[in-house]
Coordinates of C-alpha atoms and ligand atoms in Angstrom, one line a residue:
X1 CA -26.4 -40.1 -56.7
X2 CA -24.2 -42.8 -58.0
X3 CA -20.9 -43.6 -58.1
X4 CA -18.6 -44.1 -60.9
X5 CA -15.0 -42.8 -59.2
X6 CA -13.1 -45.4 -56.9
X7 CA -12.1 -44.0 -54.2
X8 CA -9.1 -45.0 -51.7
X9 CA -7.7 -44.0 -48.2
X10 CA -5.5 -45.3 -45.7
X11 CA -7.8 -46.8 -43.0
X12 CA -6.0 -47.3 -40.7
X13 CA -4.3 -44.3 -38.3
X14 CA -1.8 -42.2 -39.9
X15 CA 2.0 -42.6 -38.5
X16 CA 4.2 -46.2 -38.5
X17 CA 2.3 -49.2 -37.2
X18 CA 2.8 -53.0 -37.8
X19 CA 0.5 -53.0 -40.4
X20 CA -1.5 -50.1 -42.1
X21 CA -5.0 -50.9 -43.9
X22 CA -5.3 -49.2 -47.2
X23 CA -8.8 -49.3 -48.6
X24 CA -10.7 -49.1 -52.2
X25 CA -14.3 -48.6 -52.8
X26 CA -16.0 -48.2 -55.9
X27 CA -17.0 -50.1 -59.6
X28 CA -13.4 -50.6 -60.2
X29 CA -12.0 -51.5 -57.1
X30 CA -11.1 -55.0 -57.9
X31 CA -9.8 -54.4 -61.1
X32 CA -7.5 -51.7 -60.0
X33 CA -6.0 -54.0 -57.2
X34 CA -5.7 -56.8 -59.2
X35 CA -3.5 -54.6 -62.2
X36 CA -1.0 -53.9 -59.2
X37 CA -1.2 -57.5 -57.6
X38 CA 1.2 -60.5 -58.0
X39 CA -0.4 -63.6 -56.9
X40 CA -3.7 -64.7 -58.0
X41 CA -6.3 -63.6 -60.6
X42 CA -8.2 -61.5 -58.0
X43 CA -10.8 -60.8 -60.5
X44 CA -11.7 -64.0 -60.4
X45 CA -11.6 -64.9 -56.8
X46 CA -15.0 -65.3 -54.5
X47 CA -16.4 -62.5 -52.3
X48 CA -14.9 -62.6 -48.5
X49 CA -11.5 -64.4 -49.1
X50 CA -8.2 -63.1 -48.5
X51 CA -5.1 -63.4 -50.5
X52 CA -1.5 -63.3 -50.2
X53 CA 0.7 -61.8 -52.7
X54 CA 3.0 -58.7 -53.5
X55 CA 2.1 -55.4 -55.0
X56 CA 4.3 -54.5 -57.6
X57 CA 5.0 -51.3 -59.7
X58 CA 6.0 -52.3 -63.1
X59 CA 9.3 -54.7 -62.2
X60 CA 9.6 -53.1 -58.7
X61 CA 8.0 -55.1 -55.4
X62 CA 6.3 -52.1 -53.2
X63 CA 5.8 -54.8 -50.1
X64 CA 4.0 -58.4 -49.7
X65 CA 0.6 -58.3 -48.6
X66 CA -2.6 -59.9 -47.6
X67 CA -5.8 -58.5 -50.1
X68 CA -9.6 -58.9 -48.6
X69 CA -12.1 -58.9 -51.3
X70 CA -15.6 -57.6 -50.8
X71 CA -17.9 -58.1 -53.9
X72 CA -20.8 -55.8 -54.4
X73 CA -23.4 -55.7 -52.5
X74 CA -22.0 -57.5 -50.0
X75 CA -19.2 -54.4 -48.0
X76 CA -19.7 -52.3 -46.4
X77 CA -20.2 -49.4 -48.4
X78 CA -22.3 -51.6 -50.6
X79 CA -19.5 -51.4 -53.8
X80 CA -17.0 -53.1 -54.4
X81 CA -14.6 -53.4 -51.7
X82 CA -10.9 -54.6 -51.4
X83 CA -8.6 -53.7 -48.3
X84 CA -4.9 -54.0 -48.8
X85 CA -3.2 -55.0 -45.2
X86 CA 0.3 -54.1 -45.9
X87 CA 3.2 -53.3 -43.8
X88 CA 2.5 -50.1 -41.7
X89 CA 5.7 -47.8 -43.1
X90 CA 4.4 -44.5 -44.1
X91 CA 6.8 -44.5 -47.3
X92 CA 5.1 -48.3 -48.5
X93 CA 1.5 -47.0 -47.6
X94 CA 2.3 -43.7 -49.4
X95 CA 3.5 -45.8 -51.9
X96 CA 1.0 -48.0 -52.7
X97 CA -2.0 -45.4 -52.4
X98 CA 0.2 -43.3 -55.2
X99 CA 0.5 -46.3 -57.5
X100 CA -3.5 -47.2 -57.3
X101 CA -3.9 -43.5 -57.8
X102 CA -1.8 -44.0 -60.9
X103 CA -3.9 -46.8 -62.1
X104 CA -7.5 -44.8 -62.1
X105 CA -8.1 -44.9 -57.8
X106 CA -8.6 -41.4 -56.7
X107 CA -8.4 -40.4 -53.2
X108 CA -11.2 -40.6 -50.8
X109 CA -12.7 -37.7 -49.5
X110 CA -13.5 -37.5 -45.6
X111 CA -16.2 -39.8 -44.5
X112 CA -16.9 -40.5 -48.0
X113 CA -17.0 -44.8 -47.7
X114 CA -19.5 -44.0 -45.0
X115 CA -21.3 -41.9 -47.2
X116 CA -21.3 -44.2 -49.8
X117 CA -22.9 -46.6 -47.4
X118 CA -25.3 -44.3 -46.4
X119 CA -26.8 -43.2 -50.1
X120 CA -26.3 -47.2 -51.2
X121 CA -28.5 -47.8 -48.4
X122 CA -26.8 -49.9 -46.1
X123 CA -27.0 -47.0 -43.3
X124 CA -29.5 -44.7 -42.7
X125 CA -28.4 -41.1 -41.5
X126 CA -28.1 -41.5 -37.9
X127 CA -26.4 -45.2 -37.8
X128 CA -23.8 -42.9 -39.6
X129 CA -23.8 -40.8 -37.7
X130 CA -23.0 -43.5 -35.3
X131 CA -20.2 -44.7 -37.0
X132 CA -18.4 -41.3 -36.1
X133 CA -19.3 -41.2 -33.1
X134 CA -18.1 -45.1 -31.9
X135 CA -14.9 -44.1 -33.3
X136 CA -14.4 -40.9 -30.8
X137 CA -16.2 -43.2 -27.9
X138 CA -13.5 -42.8 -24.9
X139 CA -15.6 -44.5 -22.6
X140 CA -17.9 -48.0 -22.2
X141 CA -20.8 -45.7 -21.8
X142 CA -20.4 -43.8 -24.6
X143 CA -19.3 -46.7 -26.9
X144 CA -22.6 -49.1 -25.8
X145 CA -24.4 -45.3 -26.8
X146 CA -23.3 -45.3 -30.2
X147 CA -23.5 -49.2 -30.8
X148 CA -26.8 -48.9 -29.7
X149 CA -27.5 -45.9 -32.6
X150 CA -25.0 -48.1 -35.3
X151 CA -27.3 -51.3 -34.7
X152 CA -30.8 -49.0 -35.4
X153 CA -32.4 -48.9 -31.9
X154 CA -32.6 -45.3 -32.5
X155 CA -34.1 -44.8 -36.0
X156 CA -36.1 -47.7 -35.9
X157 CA -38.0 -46.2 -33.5
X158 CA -38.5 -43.1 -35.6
X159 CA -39.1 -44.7 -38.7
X160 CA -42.2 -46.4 -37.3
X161 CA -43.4 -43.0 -36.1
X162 CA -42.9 -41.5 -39.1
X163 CA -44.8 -44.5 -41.1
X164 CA -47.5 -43.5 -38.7
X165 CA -47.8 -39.4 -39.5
X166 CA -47.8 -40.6 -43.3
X167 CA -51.2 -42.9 -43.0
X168 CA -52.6 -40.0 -41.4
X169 CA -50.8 -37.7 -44.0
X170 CA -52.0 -39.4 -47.1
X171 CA -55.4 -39.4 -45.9
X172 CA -55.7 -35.9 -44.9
X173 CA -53.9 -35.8 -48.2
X174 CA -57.3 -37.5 -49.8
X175 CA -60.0 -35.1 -48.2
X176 CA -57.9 -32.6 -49.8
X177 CA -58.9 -34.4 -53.4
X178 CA -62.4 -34.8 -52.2
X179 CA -62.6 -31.2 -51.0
X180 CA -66.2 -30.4 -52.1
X181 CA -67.4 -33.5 -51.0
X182 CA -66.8 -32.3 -46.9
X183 CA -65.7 -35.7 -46.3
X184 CA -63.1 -37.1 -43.0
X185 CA -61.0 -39.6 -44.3
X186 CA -58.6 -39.4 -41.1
X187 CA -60.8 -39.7 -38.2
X188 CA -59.5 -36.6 -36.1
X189 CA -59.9 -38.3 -33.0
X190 CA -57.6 -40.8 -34.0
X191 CA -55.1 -38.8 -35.4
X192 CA -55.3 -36.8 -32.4
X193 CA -54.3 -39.9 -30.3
X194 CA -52.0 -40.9 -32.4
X195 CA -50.4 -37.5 -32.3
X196 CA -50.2 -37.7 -28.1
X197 CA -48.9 -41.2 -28.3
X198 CA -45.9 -39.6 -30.9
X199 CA -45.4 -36.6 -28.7
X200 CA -44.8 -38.5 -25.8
X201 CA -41.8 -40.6 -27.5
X202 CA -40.4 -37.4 -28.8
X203 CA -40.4 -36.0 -25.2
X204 CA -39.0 -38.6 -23.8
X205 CA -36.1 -38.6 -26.6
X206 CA -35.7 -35.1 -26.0
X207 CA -35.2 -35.5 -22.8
X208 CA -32.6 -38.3 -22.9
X209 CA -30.6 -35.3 -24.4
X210 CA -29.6 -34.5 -21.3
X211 CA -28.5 -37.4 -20.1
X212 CA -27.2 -38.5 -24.0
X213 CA -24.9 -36.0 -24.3
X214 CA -23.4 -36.1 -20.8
X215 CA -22.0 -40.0 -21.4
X216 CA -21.2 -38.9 -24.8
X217 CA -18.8 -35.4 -23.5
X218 CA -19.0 -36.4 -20.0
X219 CA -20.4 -35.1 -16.8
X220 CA -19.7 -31.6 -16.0
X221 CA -19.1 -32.0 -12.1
X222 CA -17.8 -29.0 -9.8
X223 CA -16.0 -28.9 -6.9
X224 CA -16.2 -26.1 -4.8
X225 CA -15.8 -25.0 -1.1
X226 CA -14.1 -22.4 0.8
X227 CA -10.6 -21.8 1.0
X228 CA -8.6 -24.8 2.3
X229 CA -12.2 -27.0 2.8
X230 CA -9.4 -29.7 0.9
X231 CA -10.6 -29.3 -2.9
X232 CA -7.5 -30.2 -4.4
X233 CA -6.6 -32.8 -2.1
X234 CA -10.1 -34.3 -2.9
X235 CA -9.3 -34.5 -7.0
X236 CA -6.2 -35.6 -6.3
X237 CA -7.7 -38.7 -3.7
X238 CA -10.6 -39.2 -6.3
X239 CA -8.0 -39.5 -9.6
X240 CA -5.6 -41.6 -7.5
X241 CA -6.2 -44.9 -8.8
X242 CA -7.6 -43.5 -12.1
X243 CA -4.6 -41.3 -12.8
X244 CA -3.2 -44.1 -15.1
X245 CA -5.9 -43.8 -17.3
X246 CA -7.2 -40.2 -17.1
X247 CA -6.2 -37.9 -19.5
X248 CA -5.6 -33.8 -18.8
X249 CA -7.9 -31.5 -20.3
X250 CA -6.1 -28.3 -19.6
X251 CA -8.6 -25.8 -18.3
X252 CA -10.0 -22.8 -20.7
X253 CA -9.0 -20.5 -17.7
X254 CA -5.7 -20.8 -15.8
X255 CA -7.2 -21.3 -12.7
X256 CA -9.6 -23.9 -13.5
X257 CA -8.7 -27.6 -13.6
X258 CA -10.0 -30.3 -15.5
X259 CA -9.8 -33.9 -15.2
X260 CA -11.9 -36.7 -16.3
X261 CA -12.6 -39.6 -14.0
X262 CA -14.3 -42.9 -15.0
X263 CA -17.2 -44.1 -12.7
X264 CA -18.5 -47.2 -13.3
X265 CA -18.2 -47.2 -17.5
X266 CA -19.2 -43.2 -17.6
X267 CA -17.0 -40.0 -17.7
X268 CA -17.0 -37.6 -15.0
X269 CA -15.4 -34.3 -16.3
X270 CA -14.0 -33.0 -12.6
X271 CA -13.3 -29.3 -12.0
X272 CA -11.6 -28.0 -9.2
X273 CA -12.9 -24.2 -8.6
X274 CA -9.3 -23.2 -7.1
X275 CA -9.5 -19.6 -8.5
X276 CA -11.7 -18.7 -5.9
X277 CA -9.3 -18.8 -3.5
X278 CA -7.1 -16.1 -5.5
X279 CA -10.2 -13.8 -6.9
X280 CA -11.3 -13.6 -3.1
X281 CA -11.1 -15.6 0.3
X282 CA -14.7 -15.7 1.3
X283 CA -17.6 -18.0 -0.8
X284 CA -20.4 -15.6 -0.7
X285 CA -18.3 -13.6 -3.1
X286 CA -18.1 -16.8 -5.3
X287 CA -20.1 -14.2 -7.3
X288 CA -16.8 -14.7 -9.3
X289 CA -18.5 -15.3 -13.3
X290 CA -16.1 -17.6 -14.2
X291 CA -16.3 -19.9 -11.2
X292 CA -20.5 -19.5 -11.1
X293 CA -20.5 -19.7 -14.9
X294 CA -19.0 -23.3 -14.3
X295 CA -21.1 -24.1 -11.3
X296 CA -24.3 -23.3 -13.8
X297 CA -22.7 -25.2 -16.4
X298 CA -22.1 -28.6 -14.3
X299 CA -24.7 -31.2 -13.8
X300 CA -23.2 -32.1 -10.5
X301 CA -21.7 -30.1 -7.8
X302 CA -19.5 -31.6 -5.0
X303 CA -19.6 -28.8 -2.1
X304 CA -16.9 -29.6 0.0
X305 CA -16.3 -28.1 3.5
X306 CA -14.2 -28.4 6.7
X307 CA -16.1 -30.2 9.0
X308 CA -13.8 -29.2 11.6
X309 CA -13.8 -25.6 11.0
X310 CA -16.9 -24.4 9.5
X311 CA -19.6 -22.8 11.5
X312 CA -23.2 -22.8 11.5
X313 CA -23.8 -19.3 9.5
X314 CA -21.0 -20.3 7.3
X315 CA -22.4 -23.4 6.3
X316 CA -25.8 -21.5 6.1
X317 CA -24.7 -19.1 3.9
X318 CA -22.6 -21.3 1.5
X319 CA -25.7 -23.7 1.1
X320 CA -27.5 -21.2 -0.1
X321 CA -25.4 -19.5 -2.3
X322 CA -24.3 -22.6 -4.4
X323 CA -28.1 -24.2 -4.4
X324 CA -29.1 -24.2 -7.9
X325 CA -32.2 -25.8 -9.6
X326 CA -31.4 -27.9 -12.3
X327 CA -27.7 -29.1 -10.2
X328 CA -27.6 -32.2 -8.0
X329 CA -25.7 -30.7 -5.1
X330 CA -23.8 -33.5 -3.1
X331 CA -22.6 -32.0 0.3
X332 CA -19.2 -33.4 1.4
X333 CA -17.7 -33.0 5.2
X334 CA -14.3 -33.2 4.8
X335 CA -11.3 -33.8 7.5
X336 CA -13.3 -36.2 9.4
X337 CA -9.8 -37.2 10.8
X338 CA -9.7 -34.5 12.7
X339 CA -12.8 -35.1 15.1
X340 CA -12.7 -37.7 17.6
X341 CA -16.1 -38.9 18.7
X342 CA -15.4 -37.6 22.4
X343 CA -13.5 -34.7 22.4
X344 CA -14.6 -32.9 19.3
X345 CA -17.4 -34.7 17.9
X346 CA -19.2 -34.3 14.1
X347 CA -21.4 -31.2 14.6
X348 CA -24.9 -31.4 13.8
X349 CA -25.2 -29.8 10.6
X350 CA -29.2 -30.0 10.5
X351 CA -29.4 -27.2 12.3
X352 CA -28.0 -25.3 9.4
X353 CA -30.3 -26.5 7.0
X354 CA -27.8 -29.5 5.7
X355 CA -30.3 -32.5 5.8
X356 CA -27.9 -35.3 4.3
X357 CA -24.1 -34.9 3.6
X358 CA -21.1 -37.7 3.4
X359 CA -18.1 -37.4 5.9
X360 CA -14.4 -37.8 4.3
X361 CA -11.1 -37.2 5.0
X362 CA -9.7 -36.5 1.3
X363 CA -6.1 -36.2 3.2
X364 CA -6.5 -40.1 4.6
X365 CA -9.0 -41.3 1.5
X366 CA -11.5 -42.3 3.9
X367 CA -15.4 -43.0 1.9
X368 CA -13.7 -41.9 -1.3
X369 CA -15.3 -44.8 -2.5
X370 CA -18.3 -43.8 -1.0
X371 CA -18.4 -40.4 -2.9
X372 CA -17.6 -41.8 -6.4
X373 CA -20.8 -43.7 -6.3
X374 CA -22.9 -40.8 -4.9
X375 CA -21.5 -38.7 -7.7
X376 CA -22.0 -41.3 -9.7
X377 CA -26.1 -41.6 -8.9
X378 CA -26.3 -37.7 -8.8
X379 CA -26.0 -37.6 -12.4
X380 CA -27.1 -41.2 -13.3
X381 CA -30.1 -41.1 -11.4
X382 CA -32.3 -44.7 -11.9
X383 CA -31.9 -43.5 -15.8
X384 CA -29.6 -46.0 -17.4
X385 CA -30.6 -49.9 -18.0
X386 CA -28.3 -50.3 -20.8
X387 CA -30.6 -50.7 -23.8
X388 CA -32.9 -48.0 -23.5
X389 CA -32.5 -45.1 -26.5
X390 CA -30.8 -41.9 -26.0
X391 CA -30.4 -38.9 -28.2
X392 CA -26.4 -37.8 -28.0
X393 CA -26.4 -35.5 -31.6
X394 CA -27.1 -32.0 -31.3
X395 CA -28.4 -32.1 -34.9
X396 CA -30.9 -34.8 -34.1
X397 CA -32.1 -33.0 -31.2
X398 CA -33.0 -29.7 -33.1
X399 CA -35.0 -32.0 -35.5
X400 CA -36.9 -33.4 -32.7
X401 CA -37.6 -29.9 -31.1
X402 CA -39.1 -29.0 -34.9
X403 CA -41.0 -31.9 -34.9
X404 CA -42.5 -31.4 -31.9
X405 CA -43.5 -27.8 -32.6
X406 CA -45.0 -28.8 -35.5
X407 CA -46.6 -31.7 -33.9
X408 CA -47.9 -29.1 -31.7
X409 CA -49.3 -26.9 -34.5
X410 CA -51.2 -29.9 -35.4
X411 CA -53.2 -30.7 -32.3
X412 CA -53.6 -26.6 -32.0
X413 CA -55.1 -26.4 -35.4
X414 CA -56.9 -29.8 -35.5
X415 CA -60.2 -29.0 -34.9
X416 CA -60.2 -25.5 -36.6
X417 CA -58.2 -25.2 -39.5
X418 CA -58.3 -26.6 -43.0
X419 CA -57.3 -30.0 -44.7
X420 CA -54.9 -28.4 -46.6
X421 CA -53.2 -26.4 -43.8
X422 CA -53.5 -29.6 -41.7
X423 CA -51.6 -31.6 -44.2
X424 CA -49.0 -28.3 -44.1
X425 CA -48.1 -29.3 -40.9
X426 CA -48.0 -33.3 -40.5
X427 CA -45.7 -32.7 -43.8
X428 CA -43.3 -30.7 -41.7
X429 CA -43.3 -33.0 -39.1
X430 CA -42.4 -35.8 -41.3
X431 CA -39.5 -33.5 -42.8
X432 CA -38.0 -33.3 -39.5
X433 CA -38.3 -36.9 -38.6
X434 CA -36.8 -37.6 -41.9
X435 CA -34.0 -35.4 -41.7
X436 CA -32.8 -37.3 -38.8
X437 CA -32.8 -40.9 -40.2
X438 CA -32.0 -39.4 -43.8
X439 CA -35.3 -39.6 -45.1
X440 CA -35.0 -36.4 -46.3
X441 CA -31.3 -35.0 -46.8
X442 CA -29.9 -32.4 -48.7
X443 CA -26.6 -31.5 -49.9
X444 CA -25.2 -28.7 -47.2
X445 CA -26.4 -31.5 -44.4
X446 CA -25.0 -34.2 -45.9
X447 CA -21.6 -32.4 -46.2
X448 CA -21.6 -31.0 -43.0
X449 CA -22.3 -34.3 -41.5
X450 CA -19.6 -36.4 -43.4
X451 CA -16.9 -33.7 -43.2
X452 CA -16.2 -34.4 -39.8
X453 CA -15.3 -37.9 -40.1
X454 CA -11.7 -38.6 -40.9
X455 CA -10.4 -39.6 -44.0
X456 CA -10.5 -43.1 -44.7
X457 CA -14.0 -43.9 -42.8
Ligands
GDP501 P1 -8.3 -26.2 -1.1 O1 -7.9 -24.8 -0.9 O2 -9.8 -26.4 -0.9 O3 -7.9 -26.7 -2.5 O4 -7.6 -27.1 0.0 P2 -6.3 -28.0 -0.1 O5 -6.6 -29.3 -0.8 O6 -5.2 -27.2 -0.6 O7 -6.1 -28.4 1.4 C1 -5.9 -27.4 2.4 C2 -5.2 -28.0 3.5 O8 -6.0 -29.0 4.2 C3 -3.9 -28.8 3.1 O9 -3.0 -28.6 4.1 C4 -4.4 -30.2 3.2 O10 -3.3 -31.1 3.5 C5 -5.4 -30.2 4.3 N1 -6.4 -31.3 4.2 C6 -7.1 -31.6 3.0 N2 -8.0 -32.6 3.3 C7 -7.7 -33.0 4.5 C8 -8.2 -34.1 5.4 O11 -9.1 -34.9 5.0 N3 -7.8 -34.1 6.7 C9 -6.8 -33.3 7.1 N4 -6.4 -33.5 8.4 N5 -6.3 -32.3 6.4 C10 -6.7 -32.2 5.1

């Protein structure tokens, strides 16, 4: 595909700022800026300078800027490039993009200068996809996630796997061309190895999913207890000092409440399961959808209850009613203020089957500390160094699925099916790889993929 339009957007957000970035990509880009630029020659200044001069309409002045040049290759979307900083009114951006418009400019669609980076080659597929994804990053997690995709970790990794499958492909490939012959180019046992060895990456990508995608959203994590265990005075304790900087996700039920909480660099998504306490007063009814629906979609669950209430068979039953493979359950005793060590001492919750839990008092913010960085390991685990690569994109995870099950028809078929069919499925391994680093694109996934940026990126 090439590119003969120039394109140009507003890069910067839409709405008044101090300045507002208005960008052109494309054969002409230079040209056009420099038929609408008072100042220098910019057609015949260097690559990575800036000017200052005004943009002017005929005899009219439209506002004074400052003009960045990019000459091909060297930009970002591999064109030429030339950002306009000018001041950030809506009517002089509007302006300006009208008057490049007017002079052959036409504008950009969404995500199309990444696009163009991606099919000039200075991107592959998933560093794209990257690109989107720093931009909606809300949290350090999630931003060193994506800057860890934008700088390649991720698809360099695939694209040595994949150079792998196609040795093993083009030799298979050759038996095919020697078929009469009943020669073995690709020494089965080796390709067999080599097949494990691939698997076992693609596992463990697969599995970062999990993990991926919970920085990237953030961390589903319940709170639930009985009536009055001191729910909502726990969110409230836990978003205290964070409230600044939280934002409110209102719930998709009434009587469900979201917040986000930052621990440590990653997002907690917090939900407080007060509609319990309306649907019915008792937990082994918690057979409320909604409220189980949420505890099964959570990664974490905070059970909180009154340590200076609760009884033995209530406990008991509460444990296991909200126990739930898959869900790191963290077992808080609230109201800890309440007991004095003589008088009405902590009971001893073993005996109800609770091996480990963390005493608080929500109301006096006693171990609140304590409890973010529990919640914090539940869902963190040993799992995050900081460099290692996860998977965060849906699309890329279906792909490694596919490859995997075609990986799998491989080793299956190995030792009793045909070159040909064979080669069948290595080559739809290596279309699945490929579709993730862009190897392989085609039209529908390349439009679905770049419509969702915003226009201008
Ligand atoms: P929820 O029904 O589980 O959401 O419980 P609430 O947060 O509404 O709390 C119920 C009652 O317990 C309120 O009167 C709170 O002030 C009180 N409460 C909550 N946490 C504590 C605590 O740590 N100590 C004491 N003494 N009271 C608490």
């Amino acid at each position: 595909m090439t590119n003969n339009e120039t394109i140009v957007a507003l890069a910067t957000p839409n709405g008044t700022g101090a300045i507002g970035i208005i960008r052109l990509s494309g054969p002409d880009a230079i040209t056009i800026a420099a038929s609408v630029f008072k100042g220098k020659d910019l057609t015949k200044q260097p690559s990575h300078t800036i000017h200052f001069g005004s943009i002017v309409d005929g005899d009219i002045i439209l506002d004074e800027v400052l003009v960045s040049l990019f000459i091909a290759p060297r930009s970002y979307t591999r064109e030429n490039v030339v950002e306009i900083s000018c001041h950030g009114s809506a009517y002089i951006i509007e302006s300006i993009i009208k008057l490049l418009i007017k002079k052959g400019a036409r504008s950009a669609k969404a995500g199309e200068f990444t696009l163009r980076a991606f099919l000039n080659g200075q991107l592959d597929l998933s560093q794209a996809e990257a690109v989107a994804d720093l931009i909606a990053s809300n949290s350090k997690a999630s931003q060193q996630v994506a800057l860890q995709q934008l700088r390649g970790g991720f698809s360099s990794q695939l694209q040595s796997l994949r150079d792998q499958l196609v040795q093993f492909a083009s030799l298979i490939e050759l038996e095919l061309d020697f078929a009469e012959e009943d020669v073995e180019f690709a020494n089965r046992d080796q390709l067999k190895k080599l097949i494990l060895q691939i698997n076992r990456v693609i596992r463990s990508l697969i599995s970062s999913f999990e993990l991926g995608n919970a920085i990237k959203l953030g961390v589903n994590t319940v709170i639930a207890g009985r009536p009055n265990a001191g729910k909502s005075t726990l969110l409230n304790a836990l978003l205290n000092e964070e409230r600044a900087i939280v934002s409110h996700i209102p719930g998709t039920t009434r009587d469900t409440i979201e917040e986000v909480l930052n621990i440590n660099g990653i997002n907690f998504r917090l939900i407080d399961t007060a509609g319990i306490r309306e649907a019915t007063d008792a937990i082994e009814q918690i057979g409320v959808a909604r409220t189980m629906e949420k505890i099964n979609q959570s990664a974490v669950l905070v059970y909180l209850f009154d340590a200076s209430q609760i009884t033995a068979e209530e406990l008991k039953s509460d444990l296991e009613s909200l126990q739930k493979p898959g869900i790191t359950m963290l077992a808080v005793a609230n109201k800890i203020d309440l007991l004095t060590t003589q008088t009405n001492p902590l009971p001893d919750f073993r005996t109800s089957g609770l091996s480990d839990f963390l005493p608080i008092s929500a109301k006096e913010k006693l171990h609140i500390d304590d409890l973010k960085q529990q919640i914090y390991s539940a869902a963190i685990k040993d799992k995050l160094t900081g460099d290692e690569t996860l998977v965060t994109n849906i699309r890329h995870l279906e792909a490694l699925q596919k490859t995997e099950e075609a990986l799998a028809r491989v080793l299956d078929g190995m030792d009793t099916i045909t070159s040909d069919f064979l080669s069948m499925d290595i080559k739809q391994a290596l279309h699945y790889l490929g579709e993730i680093t862009g190897a392989v694109t085609t039209d529908d996934l390349l439009e679905n993929i770049f419509s969702k940026f915003c226009i201008g990126k």
